[in-house]
PDB file of C-alpha atoms in Angstrom:
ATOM      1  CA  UNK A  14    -181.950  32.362  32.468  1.00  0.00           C
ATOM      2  CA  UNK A  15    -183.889  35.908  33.347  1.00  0.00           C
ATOM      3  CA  UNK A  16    -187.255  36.423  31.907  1.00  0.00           C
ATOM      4  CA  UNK A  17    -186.937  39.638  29.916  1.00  0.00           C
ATOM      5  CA  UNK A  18    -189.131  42.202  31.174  1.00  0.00           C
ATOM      6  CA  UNK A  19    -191.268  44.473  28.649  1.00  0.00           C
ATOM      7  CA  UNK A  20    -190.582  48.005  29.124  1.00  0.00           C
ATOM      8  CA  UNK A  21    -191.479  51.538  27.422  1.00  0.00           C
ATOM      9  CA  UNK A  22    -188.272  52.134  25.337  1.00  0.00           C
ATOM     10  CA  UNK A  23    -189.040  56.295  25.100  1.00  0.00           C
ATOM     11  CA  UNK A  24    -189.198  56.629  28.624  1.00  0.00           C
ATOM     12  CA  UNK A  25    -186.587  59.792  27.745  1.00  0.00           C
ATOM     13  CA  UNK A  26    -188.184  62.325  24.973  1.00  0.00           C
ATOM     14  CA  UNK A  27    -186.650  61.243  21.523  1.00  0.00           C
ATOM     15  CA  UNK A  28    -186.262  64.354  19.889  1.00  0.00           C
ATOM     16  CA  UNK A  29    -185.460  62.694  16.359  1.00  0.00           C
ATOM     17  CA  UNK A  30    -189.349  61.903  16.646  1.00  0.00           C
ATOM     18  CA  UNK A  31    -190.541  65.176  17.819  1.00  0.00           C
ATOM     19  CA  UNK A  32    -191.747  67.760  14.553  1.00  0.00           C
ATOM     20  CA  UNK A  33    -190.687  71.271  14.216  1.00  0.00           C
ATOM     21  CA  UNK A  34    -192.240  73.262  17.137  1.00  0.00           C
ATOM     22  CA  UNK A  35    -193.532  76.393  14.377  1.00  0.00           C
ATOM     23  CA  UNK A  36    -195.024  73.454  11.783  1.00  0.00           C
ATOM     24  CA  UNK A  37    -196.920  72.120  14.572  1.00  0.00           C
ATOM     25  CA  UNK A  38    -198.561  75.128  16.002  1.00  0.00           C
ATOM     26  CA  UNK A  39    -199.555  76.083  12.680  1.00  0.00           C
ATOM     27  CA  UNK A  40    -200.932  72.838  11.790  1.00  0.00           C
ATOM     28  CA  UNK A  41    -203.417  72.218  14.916  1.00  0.00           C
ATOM     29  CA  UNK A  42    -204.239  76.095  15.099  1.00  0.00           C
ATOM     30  CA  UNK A  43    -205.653  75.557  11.150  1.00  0.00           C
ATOM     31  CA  UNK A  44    -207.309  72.718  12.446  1.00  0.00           C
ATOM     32  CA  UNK A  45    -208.825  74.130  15.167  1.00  0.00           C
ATOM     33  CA  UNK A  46    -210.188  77.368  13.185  1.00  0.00           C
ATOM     34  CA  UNK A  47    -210.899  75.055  10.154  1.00  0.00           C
ATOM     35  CA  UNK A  48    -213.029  73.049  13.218  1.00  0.00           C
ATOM     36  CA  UNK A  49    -215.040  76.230  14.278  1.00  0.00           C
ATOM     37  CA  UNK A  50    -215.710  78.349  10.922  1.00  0.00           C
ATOM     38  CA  UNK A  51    -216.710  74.066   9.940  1.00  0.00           C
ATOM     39  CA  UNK A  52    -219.423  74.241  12.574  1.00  0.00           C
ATOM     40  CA  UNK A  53    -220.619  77.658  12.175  1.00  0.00           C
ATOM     41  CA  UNK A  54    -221.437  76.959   8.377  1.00  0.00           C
ATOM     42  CA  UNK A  55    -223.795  74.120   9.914  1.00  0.00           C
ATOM     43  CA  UNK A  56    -225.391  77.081  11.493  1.00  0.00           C
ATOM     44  CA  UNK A  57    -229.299  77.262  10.152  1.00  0.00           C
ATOM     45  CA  UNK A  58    -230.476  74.026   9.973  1.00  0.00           C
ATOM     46  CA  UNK A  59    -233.285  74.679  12.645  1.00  0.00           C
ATOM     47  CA  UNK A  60    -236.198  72.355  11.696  1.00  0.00           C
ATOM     48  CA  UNK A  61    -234.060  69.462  10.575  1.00  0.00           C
ATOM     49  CA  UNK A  62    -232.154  69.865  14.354  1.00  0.00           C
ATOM     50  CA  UNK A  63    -235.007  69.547  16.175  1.00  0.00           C
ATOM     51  CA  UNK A  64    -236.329  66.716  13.635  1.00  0.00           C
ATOM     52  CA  UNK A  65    -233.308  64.914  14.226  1.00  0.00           C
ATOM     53  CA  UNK A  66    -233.845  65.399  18.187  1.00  0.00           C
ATOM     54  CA  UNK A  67    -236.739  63.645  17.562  1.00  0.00           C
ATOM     55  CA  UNK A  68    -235.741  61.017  16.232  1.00  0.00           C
ATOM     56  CA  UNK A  69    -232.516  60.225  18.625  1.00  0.00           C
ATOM     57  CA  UNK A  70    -234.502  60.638  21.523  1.00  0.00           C
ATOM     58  CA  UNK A  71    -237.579  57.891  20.019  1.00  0.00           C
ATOM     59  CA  UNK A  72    -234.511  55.668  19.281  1.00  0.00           C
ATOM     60  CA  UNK A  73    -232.938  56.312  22.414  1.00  0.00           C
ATOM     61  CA  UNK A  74    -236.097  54.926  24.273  1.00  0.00           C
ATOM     62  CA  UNK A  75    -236.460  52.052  21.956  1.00  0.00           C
ATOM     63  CA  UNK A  76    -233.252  50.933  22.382  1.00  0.00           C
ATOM     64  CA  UNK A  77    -234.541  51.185  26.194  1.00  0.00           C
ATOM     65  CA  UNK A  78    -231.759  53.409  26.952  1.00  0.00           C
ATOM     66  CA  UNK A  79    -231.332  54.825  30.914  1.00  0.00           C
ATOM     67  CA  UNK A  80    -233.068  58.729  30.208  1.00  0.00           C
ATOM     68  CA  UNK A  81    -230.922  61.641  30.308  1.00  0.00           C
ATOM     69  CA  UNK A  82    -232.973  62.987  33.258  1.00  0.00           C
ATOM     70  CA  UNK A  83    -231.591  60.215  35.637  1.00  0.00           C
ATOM     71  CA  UNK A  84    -228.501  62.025  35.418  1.00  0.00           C
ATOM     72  CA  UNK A  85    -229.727  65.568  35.526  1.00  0.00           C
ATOM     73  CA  UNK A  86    -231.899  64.551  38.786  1.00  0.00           C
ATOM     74  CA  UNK A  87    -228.555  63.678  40.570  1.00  0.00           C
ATOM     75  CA  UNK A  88    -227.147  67.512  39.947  1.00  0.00           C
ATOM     76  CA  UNK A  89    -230.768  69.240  40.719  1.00  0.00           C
ATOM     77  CA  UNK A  90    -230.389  67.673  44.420  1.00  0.00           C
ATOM     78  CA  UNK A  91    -227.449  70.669  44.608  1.00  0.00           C
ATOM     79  CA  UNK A  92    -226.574  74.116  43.222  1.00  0.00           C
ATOM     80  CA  UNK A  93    -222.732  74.335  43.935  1.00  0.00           C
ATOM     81  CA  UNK A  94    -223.143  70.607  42.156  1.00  0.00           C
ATOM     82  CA  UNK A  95    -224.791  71.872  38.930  1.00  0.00           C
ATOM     83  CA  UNK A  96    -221.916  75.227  38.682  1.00  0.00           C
ATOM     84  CA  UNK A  97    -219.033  72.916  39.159  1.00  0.00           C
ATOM     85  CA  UNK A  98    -220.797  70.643  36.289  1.00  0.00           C
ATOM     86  CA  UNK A  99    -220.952  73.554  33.906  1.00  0.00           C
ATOM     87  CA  UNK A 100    -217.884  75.058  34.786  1.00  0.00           C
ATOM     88  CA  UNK A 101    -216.347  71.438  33.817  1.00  0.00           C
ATOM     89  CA  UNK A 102    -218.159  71.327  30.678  1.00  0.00           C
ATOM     90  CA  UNK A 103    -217.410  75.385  29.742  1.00  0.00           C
ATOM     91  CA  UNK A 104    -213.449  75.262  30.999  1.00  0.00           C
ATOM     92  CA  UNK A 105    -212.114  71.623  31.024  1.00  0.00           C
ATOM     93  CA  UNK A 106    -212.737  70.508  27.308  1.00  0.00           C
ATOM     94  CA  UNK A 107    -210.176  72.769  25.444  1.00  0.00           C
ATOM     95  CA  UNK A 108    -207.326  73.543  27.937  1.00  0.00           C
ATOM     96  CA  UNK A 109    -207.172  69.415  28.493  1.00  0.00           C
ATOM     97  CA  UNK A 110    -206.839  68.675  25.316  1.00  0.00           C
ATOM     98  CA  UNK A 111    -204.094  71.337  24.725  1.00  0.00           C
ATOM     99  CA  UNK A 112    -202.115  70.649  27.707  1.00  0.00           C
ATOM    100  CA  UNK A 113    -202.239  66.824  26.944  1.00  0.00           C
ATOM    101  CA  UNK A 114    -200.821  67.466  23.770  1.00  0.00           C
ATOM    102  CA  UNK A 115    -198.076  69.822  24.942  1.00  0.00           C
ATOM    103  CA  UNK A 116    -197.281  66.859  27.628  1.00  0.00           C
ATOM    104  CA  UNK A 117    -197.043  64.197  24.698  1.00  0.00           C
ATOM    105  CA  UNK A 118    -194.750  67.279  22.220  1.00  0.00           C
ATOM    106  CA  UNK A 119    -192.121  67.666  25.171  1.00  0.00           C
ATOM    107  CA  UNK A 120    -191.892  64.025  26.752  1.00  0.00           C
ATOM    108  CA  UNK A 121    -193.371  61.384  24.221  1.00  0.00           C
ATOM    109  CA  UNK A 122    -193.120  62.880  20.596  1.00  0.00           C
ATOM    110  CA  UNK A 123    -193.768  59.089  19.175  1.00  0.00           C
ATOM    111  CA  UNK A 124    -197.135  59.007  21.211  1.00  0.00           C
ATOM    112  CA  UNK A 125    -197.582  63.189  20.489  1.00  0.00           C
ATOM    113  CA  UNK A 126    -197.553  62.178  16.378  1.00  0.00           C
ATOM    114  CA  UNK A 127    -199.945  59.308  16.411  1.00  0.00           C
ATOM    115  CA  UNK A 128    -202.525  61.407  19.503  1.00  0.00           C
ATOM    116  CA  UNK A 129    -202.393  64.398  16.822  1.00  0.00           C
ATOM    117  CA  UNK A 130    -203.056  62.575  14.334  1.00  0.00           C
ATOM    118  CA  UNK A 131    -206.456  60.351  15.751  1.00  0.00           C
ATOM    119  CA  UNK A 132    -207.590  63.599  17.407  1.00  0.00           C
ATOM    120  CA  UNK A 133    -207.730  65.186  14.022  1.00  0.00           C
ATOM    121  CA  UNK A 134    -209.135  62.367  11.987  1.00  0.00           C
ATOM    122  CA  UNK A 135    -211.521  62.274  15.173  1.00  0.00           C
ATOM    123  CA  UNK A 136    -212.649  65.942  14.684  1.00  0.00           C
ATOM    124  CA  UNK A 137    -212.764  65.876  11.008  1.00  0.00           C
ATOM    125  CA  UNK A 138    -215.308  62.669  10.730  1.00  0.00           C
ATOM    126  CA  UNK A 139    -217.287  65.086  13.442  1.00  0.00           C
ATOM    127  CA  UNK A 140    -217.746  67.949  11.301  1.00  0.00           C
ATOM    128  CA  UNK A 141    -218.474  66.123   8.676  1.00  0.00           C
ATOM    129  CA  UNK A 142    -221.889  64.273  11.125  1.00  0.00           C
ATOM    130  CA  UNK A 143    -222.417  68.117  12.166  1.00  0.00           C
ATOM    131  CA  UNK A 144    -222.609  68.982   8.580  1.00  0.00           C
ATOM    132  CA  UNK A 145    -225.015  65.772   7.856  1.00  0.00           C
ATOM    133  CA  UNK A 146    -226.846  65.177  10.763  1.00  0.00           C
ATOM    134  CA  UNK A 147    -227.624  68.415  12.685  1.00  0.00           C
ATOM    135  CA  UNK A 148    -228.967  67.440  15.909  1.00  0.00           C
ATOM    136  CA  UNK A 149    -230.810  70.159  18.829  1.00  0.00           C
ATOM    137  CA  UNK A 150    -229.326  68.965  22.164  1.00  0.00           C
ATOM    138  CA  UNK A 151    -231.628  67.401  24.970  1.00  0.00           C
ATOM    139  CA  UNK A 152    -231.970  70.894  26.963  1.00  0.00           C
ATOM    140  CA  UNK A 153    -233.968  72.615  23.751  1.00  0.00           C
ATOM    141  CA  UNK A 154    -236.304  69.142  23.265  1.00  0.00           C
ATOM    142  CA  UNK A 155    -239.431  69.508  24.714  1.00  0.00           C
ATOM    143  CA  UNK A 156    -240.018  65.690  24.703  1.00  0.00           C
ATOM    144  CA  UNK A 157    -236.615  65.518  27.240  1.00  0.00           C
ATOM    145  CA  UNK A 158    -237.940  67.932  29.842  1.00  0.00           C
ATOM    146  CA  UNK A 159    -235.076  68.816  30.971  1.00  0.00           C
ATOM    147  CA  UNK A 160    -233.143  71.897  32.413  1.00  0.00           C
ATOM    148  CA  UNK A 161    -230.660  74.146  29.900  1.00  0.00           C
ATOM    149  CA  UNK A 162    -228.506  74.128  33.004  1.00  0.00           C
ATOM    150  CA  UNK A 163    -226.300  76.522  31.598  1.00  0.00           C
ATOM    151  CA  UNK A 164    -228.507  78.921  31.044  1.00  0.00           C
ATOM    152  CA  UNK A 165    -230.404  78.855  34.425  1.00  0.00           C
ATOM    153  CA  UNK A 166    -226.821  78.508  36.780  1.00  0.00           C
ATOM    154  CA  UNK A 167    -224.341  79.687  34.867  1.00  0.00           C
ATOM    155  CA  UNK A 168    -222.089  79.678  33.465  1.00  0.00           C
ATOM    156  CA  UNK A 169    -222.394  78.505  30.156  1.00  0.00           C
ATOM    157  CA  UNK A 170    -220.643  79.139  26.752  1.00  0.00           C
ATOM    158  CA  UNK A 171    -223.794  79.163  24.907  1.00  0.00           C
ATOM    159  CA  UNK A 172    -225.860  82.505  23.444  1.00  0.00           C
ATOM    160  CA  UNK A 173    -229.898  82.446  24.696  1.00  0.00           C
ATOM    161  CA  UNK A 174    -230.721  82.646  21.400  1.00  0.00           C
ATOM    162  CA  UNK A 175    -229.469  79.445  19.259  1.00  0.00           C
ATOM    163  CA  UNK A 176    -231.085  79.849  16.168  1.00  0.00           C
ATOM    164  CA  UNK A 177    -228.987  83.012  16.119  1.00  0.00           C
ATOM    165  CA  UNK A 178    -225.744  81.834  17.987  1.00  0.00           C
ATOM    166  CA  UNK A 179    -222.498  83.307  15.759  1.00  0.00           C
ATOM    167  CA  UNK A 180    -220.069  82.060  18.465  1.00  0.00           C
ATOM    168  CA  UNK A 181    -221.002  78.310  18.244  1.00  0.00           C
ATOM    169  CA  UNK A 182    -222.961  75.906  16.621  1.00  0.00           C
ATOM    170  CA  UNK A 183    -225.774  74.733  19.381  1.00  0.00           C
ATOM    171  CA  UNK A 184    -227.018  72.106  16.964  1.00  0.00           C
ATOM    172  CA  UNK A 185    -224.189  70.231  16.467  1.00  0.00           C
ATOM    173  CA  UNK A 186    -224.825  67.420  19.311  1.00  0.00           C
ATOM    174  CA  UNK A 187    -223.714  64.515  17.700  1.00  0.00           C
ATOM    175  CA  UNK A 188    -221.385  63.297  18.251  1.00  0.00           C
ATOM    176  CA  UNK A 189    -220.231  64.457  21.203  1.00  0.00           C
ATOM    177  CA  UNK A 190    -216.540  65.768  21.361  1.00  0.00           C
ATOM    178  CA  UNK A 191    -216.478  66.521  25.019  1.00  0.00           C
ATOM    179  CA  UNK A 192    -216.521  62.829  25.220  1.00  0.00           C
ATOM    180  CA  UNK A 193    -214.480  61.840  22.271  1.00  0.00           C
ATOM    181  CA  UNK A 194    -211.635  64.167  23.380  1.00  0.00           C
ATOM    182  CA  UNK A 195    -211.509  63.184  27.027  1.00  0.00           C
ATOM    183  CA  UNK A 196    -211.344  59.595  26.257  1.00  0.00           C
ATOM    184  CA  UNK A 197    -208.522  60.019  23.595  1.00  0.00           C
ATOM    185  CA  UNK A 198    -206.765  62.443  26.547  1.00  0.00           C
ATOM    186  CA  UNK A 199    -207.223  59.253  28.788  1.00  0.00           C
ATOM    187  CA  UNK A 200    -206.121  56.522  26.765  1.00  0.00           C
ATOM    188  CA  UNK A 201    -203.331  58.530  25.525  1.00  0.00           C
ATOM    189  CA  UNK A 202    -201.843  59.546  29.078  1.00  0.00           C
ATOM    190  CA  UNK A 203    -202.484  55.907  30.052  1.00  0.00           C
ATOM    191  CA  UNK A 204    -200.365  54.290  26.680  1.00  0.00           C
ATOM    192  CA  UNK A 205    -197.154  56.990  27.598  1.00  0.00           C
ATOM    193  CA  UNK A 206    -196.633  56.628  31.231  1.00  0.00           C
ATOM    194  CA  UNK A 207    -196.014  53.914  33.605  1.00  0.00           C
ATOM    195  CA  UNK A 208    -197.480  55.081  37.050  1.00  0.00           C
ATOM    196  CA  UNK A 209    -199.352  52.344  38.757  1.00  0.00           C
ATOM    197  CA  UNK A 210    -201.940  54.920  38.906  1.00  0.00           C
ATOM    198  CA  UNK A 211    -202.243  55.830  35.200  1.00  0.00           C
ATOM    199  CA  UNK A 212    -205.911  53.826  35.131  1.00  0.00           C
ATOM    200  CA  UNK A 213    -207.209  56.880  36.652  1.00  0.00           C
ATOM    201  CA  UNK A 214    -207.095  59.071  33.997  1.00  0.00           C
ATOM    202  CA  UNK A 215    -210.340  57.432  33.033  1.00  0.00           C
ATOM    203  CA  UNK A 216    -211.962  59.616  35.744  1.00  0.00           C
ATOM    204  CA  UNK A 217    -211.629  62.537  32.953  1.00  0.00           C
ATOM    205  CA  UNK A 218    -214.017  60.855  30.352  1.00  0.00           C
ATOM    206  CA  UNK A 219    -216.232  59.279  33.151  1.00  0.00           C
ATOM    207  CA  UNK A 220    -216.863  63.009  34.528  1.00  0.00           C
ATOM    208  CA  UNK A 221    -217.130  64.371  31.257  1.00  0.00           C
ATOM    209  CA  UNK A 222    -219.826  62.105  30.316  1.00  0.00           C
ATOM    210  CA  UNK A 223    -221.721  62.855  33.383  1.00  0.00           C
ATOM    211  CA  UNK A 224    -221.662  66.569  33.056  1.00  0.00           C
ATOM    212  CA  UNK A 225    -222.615  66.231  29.339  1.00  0.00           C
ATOM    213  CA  UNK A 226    -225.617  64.506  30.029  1.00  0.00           C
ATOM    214  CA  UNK A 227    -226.325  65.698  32.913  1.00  0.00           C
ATOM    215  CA  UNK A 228    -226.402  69.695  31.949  1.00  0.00           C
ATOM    216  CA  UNK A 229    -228.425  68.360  29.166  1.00  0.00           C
ATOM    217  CA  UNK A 230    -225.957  68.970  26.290  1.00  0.00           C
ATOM    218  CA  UNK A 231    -225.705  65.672  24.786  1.00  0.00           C
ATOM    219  CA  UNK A 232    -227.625  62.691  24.338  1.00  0.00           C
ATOM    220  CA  UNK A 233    -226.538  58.970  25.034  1.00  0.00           C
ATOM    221  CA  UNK A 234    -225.925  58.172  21.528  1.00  0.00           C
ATOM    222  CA  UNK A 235    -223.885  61.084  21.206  1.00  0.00           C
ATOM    223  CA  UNK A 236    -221.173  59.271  23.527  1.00  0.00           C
ATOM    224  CA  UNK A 237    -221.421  56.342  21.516  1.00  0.00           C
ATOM    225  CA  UNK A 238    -221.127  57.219  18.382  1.00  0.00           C
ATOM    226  CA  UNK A 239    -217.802  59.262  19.082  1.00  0.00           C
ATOM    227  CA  UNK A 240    -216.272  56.286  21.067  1.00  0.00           C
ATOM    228  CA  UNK A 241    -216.977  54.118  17.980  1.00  0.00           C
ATOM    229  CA  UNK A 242    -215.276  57.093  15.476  1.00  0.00           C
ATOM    230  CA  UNK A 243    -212.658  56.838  18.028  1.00  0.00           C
ATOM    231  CA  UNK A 244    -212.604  53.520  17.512  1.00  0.00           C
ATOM    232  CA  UNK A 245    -212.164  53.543  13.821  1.00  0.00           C
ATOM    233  CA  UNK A 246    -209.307  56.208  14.149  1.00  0.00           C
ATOM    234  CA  UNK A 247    -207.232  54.379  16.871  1.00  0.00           C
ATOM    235  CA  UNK A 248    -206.943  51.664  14.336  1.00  0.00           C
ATOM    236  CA  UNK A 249    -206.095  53.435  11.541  1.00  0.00           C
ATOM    237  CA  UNK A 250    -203.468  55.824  13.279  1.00  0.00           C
ATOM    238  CA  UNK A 251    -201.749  53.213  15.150  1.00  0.00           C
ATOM    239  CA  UNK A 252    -198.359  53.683  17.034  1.00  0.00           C
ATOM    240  CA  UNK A 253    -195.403  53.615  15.165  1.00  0.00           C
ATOM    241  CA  UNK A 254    -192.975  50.627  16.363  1.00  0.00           C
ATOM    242  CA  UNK A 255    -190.048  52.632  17.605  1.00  0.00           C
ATOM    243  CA  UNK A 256    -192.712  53.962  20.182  1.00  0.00           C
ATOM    244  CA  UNK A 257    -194.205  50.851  21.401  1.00  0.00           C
ATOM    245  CA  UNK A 258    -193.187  48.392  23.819  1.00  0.00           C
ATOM    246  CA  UNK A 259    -190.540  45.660  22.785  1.00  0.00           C
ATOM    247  CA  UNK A 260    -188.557  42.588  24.446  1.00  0.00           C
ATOM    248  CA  UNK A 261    -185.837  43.528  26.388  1.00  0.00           C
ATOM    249  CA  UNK A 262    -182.127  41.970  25.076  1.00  0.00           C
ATOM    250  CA  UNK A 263    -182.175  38.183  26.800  1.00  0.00           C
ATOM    251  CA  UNK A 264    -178.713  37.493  28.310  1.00  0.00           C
ATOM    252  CA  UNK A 265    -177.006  34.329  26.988  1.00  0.00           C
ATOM    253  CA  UNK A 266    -175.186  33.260  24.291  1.00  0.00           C
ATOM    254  CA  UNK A 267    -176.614  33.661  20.544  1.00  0.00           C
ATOM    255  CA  UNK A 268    -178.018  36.954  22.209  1.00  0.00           C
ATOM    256  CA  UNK A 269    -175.176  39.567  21.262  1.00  0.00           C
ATOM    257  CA  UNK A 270    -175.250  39.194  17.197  1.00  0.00           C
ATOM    258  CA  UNK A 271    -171.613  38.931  16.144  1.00  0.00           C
ATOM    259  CA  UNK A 272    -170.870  37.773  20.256  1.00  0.00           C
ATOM    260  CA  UNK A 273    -168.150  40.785  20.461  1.00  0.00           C
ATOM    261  CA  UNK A 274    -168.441  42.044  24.108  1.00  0.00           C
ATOM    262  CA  UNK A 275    -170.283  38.989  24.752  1.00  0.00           C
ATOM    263  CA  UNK A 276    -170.229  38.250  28.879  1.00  0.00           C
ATOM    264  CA  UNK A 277    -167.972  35.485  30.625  1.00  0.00           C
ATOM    265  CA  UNK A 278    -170.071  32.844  31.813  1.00  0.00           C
ATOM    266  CA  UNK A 279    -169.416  32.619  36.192  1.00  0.00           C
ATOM    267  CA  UNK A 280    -168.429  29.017  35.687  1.00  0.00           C
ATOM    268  CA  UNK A 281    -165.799  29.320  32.624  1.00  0.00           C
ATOM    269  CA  UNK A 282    -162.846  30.479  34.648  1.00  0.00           C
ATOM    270  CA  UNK A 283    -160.150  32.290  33.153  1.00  0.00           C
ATOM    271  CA  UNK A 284    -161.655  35.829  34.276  1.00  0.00           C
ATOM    272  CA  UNK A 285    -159.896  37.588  31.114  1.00  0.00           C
ATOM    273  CA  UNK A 286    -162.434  35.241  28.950  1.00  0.00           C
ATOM    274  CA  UNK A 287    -159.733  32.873  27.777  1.00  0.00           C
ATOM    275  CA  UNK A 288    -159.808  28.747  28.366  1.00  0.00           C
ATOM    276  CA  UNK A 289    -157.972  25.961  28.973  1.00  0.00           C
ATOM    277  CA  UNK A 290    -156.286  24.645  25.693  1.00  0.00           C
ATOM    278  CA  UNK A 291    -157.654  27.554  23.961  1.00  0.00           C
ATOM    279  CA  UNK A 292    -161.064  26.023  23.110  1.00  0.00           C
ATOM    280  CA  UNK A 293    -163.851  27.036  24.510  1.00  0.00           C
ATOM    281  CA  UNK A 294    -165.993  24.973  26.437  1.00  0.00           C
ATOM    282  CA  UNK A 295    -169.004  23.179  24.863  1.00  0.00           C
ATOM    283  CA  UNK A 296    -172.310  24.170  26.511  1.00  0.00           C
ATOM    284  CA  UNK A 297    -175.176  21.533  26.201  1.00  0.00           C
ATOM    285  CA  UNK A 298    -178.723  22.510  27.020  1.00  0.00           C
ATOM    286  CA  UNK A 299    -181.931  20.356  26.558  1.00  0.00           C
ATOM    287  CA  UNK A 300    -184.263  22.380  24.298  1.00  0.00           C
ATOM    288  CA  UNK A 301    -186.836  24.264  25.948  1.00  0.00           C
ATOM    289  CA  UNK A 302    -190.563  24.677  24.641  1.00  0.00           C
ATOM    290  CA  UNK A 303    -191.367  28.222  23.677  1.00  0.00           C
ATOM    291  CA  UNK A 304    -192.859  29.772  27.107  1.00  0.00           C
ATOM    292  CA  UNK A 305    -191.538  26.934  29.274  1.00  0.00           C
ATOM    293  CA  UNK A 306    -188.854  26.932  31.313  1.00  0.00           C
ATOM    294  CA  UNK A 307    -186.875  23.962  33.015  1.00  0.00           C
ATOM    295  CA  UNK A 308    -188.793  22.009  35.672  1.00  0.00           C
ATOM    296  CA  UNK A 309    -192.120  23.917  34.125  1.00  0.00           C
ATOM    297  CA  UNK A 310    -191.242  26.365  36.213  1.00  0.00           C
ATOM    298  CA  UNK A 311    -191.536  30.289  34.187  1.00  0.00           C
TER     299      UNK A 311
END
């Protein structure tokens, strides 16, 4: 007997699983502007922001955290270094995110569903800690000492002037969605393909993480906290069972339901399936443990 291998089973797109094109672009551009004009109403909050700051950062050190200037020191040793790090954090974020979704729409709609669905919930419980909790990032804390790299190299997506920002939100740190994103982009891509090399996808959240902290736009705890909402939305959305993987058909008899079409065993003779007399043969096999096989060999 063959051991059954477990295999993807929507290796080709299903399009019985994939939602009208139209519905879809209308539903995660609402989100996304829902998202934005959500953050901008945080807008204000100044002295709570940096109160919060203070407290993340005293936490941060209590909970004897590595300090976000380790990181920053690493990118100070080189210019070109610190661009490329805010060019990642200004142009990577967004287009990823879109073009792993597009990738899922056309080639996995099962996975696309459930990845739409967590990255929503994901952004949703977000705003709602923007609305609650507004938090000044480590580059505006005095305590931090660090460097608004963005502002200093370029480029940066942020105004000079946060208190006054009408493009984004600057004090809406935690958590961090950079992160949160890129590791849903990476576990995603890593669930629908098979490439041997599909662990490497990781490098996308590992790099983000780095350039948030490093250009001083997050805090520690900013990572954490979104890999734990993650966490909490993974389980809730999970993948529907048509989608996941299942147990090939095992070949041999009681295998093939009603046994129509059932295959000729090699030692039955009679190639057209008939038998001797009529009757078919008897087969007698020892029963096997569950995971066993004969001779303990698997």
């Amino acid at each position: 007997m063959r051991l059954a291998r477990t295999e993807p089973t929507d290796q080709e797109p299903d399009i019985r699983a994939r939602p009208p094109l139209v519905r879809e672009f209308l539903l995660v551009a609402g989100l996304f502007l829902a998202y934005k004009f959500g953050r901008q109403a945080a807008n204000g909050h100044v002295e709570e922001a940096f109160r919060n700051a203070g407290s993340v950062w005293d936490l941060e050190r209590a909970l004897h955290l590595p300090g976000e200037g380790a990181v920053q020191g690493l990118l100070l040793h080189s210019q070109p270094l610190i661009h490329a790090a805010n060019t990642y954090y200004a142009a990577v974020h967004f287009p990823a995110t879109a073009l792993f979704l597009i990738w899922l729409y056309w080639r996995r709609p099962a996975h696309y569903v459930r990845s739409r669905r967590v990255l929503a919930a994901l952004t949703g419980a977000a705003l709602v800690l923007h609305l609650l909790f507004p938090l000044a990032p480590p580059r505006m804390l005095p305590a931090a000492g660090l460097v608004d790299t963005g502002q200093v190299y370029g480029p940066t997506v942020y105004g000079q002037t946060p208190a006054t920002d009408t493009m984004a939100n600057q004090f809406a740190a935690m958590p961090s969605l950079h992160v949160g994103w890129a590791v849903m982009v990476a576990l995603g891509l890593i669930a629908a393909t098979r490439s041997r090399w599909r662990l490497l996808w990781l490098l996308h959240p590992a790099i983000t993480l780095f350039v948030v902290v490093g250009t001083a736009n997050h805090y520690w705890l900013d990572a954490i906290v979104v890999v734990a909402l993650l966490a909490v939305a993974l389980a809730a959305f999970r993948l529907p069972l048509s989608a996941r993987t299942v147990p090939a058909r095992l070949r041999g008899p009681g295998a093939w339901g009603s046994g129509e079409g059932a295959p000729v065993p090699a030692y039955a003779g009679g190639g057209s399936g008939s038998y001797e007399g009529g009757v078919r043969p008897a087969i007698s096999e020892a029963p096997v443990a569950s995971g066993t096989y004969a001779g303990g060999a698997r």
